[in-house]
Coordinates of C-alpha atoms and ligand atoms in Angstrom, one line a residue:
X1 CA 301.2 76.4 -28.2
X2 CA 298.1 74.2 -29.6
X3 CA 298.7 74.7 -33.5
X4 CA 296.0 74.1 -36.1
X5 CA 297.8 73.0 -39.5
X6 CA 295.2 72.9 -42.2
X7 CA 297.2 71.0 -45.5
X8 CA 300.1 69.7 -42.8
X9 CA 300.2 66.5 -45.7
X10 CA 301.2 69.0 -47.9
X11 CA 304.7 70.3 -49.6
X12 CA 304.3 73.7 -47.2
X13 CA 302.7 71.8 -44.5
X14 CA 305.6 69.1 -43.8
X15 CA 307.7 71.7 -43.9
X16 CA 305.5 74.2 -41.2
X17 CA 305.4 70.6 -39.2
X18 CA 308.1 69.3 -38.9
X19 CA 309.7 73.2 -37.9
X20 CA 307.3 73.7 -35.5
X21 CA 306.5 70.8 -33.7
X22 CA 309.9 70.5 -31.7
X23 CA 308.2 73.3 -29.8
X24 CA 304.5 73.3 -29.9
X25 CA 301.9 70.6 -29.6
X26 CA 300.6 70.5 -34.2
X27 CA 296.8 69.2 -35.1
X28 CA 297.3 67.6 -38.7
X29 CA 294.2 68.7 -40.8
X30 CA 293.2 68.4 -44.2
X31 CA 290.7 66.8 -46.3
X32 CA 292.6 64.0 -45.2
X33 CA 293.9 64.9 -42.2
X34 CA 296.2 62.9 -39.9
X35 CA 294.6 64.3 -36.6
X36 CA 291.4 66.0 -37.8
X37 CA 289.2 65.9 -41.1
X38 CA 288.4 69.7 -43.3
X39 CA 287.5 70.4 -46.5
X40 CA 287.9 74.6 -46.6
X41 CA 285.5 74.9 -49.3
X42 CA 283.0 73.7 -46.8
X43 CA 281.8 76.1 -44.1
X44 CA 280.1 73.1 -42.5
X45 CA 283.5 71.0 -42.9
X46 CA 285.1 73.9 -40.8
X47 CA 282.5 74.4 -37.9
X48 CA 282.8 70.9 -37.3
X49 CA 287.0 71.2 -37.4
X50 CA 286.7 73.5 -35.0
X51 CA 284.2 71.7 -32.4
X52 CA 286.6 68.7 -32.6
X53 CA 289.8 70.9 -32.0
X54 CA 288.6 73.1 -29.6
X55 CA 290.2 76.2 -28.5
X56 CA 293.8 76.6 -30.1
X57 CA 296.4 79.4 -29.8
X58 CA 297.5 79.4 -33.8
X59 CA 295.3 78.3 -37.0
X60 CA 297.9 78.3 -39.9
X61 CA 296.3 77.4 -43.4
X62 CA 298.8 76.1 -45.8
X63 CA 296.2 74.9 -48.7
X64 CA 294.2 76.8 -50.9
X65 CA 293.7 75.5 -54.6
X66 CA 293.2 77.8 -58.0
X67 CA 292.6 76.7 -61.8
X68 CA 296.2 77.4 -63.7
X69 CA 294.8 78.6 -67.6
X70 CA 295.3 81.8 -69.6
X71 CA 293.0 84.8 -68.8
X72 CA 291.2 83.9 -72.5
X73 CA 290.9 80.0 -71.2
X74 CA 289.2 80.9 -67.9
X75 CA 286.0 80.3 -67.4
X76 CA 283.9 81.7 -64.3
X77 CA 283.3 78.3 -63.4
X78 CA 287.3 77.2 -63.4
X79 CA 287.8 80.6 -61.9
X80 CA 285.0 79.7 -58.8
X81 CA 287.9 77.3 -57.7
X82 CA 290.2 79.7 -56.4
X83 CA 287.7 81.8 -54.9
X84 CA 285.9 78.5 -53.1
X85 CA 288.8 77.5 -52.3
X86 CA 291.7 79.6 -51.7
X87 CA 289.9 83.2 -51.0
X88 CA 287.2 82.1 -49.2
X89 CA 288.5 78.9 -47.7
X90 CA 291.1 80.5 -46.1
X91 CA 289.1 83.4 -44.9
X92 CA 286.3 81.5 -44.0
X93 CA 289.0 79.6 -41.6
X94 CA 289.5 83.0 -39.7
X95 CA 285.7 83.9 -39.6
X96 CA 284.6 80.6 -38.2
X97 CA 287.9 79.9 -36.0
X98 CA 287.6 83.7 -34.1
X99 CA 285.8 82.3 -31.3
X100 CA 288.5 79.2 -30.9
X101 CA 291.7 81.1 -31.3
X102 CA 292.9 82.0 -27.6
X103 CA 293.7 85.6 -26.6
X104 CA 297.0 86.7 -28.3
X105 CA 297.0 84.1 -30.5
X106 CA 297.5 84.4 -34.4
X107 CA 296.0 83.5 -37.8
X108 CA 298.4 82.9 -40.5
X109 CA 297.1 82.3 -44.3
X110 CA 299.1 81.8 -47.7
X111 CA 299.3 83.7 -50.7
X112 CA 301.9 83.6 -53.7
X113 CA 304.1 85.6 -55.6
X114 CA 302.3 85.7 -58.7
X115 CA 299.9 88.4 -57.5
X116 CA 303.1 90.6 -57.5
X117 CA 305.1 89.1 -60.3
X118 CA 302.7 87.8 -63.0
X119 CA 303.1 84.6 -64.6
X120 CA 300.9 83.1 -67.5
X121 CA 298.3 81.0 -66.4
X122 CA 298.5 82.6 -63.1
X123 CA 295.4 85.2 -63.3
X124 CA 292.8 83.2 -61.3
X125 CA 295.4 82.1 -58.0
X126 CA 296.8 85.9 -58.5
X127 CA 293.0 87.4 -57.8
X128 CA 292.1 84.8 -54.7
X129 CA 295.9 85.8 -53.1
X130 CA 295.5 89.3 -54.1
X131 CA 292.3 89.0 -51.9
X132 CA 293.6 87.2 -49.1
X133 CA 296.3 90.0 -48.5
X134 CA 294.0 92.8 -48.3
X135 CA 291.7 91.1 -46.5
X136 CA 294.8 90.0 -43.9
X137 CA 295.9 93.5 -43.9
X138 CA 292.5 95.7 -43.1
X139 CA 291.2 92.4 -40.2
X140 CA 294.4 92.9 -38.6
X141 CA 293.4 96.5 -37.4
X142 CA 290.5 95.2 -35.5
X143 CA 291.0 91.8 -34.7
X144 CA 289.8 91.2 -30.8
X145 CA 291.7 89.8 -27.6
X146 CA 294.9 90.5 -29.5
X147 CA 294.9 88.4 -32.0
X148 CA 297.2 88.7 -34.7
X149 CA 296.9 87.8 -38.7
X150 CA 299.6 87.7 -41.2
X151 CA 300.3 85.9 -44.3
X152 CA 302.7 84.2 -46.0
X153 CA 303.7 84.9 -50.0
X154 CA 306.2 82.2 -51.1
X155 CA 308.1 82.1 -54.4
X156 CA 307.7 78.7 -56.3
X157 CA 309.6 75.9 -53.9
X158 CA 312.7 74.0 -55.0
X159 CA 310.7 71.3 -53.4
X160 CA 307.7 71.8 -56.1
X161 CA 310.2 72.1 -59.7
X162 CA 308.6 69.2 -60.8
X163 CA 304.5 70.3 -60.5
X164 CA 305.2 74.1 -60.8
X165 CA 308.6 74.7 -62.2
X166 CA 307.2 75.5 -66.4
X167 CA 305.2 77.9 -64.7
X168 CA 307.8 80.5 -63.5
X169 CA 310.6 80.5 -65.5
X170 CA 313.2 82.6 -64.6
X171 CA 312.3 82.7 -60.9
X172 CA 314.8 81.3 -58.2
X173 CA 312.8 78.8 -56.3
X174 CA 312.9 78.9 -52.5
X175 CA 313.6 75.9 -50.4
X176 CA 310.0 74.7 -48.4
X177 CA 312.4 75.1 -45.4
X178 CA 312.3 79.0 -45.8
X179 CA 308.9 79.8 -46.4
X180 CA 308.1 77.3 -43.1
X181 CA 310.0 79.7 -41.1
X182 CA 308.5 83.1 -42.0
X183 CA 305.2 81.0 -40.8
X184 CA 307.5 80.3 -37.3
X185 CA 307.5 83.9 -37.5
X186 CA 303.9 84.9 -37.9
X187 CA 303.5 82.1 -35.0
X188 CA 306.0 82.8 -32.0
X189 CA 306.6 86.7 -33.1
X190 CA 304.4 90.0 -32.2
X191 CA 304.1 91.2 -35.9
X192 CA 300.6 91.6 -37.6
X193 CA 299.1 92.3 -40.7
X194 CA 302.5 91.5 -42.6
X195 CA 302.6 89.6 -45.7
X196 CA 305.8 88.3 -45.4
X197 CA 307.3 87.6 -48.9
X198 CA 309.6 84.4 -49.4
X199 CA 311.1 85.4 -52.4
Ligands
NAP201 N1 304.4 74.8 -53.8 C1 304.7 76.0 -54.2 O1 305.7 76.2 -55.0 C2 303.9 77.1 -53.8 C3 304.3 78.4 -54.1 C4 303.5 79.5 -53.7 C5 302.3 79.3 -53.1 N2 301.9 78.1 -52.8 C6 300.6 77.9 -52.2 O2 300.8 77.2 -50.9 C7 299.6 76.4 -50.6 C8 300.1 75.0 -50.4 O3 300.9 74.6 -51.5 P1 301.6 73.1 -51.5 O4 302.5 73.1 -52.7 O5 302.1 72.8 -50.2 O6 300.3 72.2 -51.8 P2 300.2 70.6 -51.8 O7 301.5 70.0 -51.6 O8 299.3 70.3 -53.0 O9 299.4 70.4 -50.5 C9 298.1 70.9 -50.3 C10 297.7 70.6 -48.8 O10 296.4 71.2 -48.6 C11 295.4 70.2 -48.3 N3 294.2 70.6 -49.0 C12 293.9 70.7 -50.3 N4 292.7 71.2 -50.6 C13 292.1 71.3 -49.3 C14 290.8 71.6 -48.9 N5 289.8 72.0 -49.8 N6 290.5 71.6 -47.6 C15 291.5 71.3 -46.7 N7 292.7 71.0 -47.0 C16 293.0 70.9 -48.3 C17 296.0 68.9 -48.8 O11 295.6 67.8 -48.1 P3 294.3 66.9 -48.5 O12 294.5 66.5 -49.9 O13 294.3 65.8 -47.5 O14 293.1 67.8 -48.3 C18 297.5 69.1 -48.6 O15 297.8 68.8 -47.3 C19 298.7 76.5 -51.9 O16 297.8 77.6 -51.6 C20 299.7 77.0 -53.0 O17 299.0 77.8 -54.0 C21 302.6 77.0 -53.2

């Protein structure tokens, strides 16, 4: 399969690589990006990812960014960065990519485990993943051609103690290795609107 990685630099994204691409043929994007250039807070940035790419059989998103502060820190202006970015961005991905995605072939977005199990700081990311799984689970029913969407919820990684780990005490962090294979999952398997939890 032709598969669309959107944040493939990234902790999730190496890991979605390098377990995938044994099999299938990966496009490396990303603001950045090894093979193609996005920015997801840009719909311009993604009609022009897509018109590079052409027509692909999986888009997988593994990036999405939200403001870490306490509910009576936020700001709406701090909280606009999760919904640019992470709600939007990611839906916007399946909006604009609809008409690139090949018949039977599959979305798959990220989300987090802080919309189910709160941590501080975590109220902003919580609303944009809460957001991406209802909207994952009500576009599945009428997706055309047989697509498929799904997303995937990881616990903090073991990979990401350093960045994250002050933020969820108390959780057992999952290794990146784990979470990339529940996006193998979503991928090569016949499952849609799942959330699959990696927790
Ligand atoms: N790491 C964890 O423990 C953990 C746990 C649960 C959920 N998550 C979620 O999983 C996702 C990925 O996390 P991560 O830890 O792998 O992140 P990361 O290591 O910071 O990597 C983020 C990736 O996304 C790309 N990116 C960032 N902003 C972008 C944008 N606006 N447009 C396009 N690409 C963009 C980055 O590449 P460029 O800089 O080149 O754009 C990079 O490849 C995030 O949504 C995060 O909230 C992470």
């Amino acid at each position: 399969m032709k598969i669309i990685v959107v944040g493939a630099s990234g902790t999730i994204g190496q890991a979605i690589t390098e377990v995938l691409e044994k099999d299938h043929e990966i496009i490396r994007a990303g603001r950045n990006g090894l093979d193609v250039i996005v920015d997801i807070t840009s719909v311009q940035s993604i009609k022009k990812m897509y018109e590079q790419t052409g027509k692909v059989d999986a888009v997988i998103s593994a990036a999405g960014g939200a403001h870490f502060a306490s509910v009576s820190e936020l700001t709406p202006e701090l909280n606009e960065i999760a919904i640019e970015s992470k709600l939007k961005g990611q839906i916007n991905l399946v909006l604009l990519g609809m008409d690139y995605v090949n018949d039977g072939g599959s979305f798959t977005l990220t989300t987090g485990i802080m919309m189910d199990d709160p941590i501080r700081q975590g109220a902003s990311a919580a609303m944009a993943n809460g957001g991406v799984k209802a909207f994952v689970k009500s576009a599945a029913i009428e997706m055309p051609r047989g697509i498929r969407i799904n997303s995937v919820s990881p616990n903090v990684l073991q990979e990401s103690l350093d960045k994250y780990g002050t933020f969820f005490p108390g959780f057992l962090p999952v290794p990146a290795k784990h979470v990339a294979f529940s996006f193998k999952k979503s991928v090569e398997g016949a499952q849609t609107g799942q959330n699959y939890e990696v927790y």
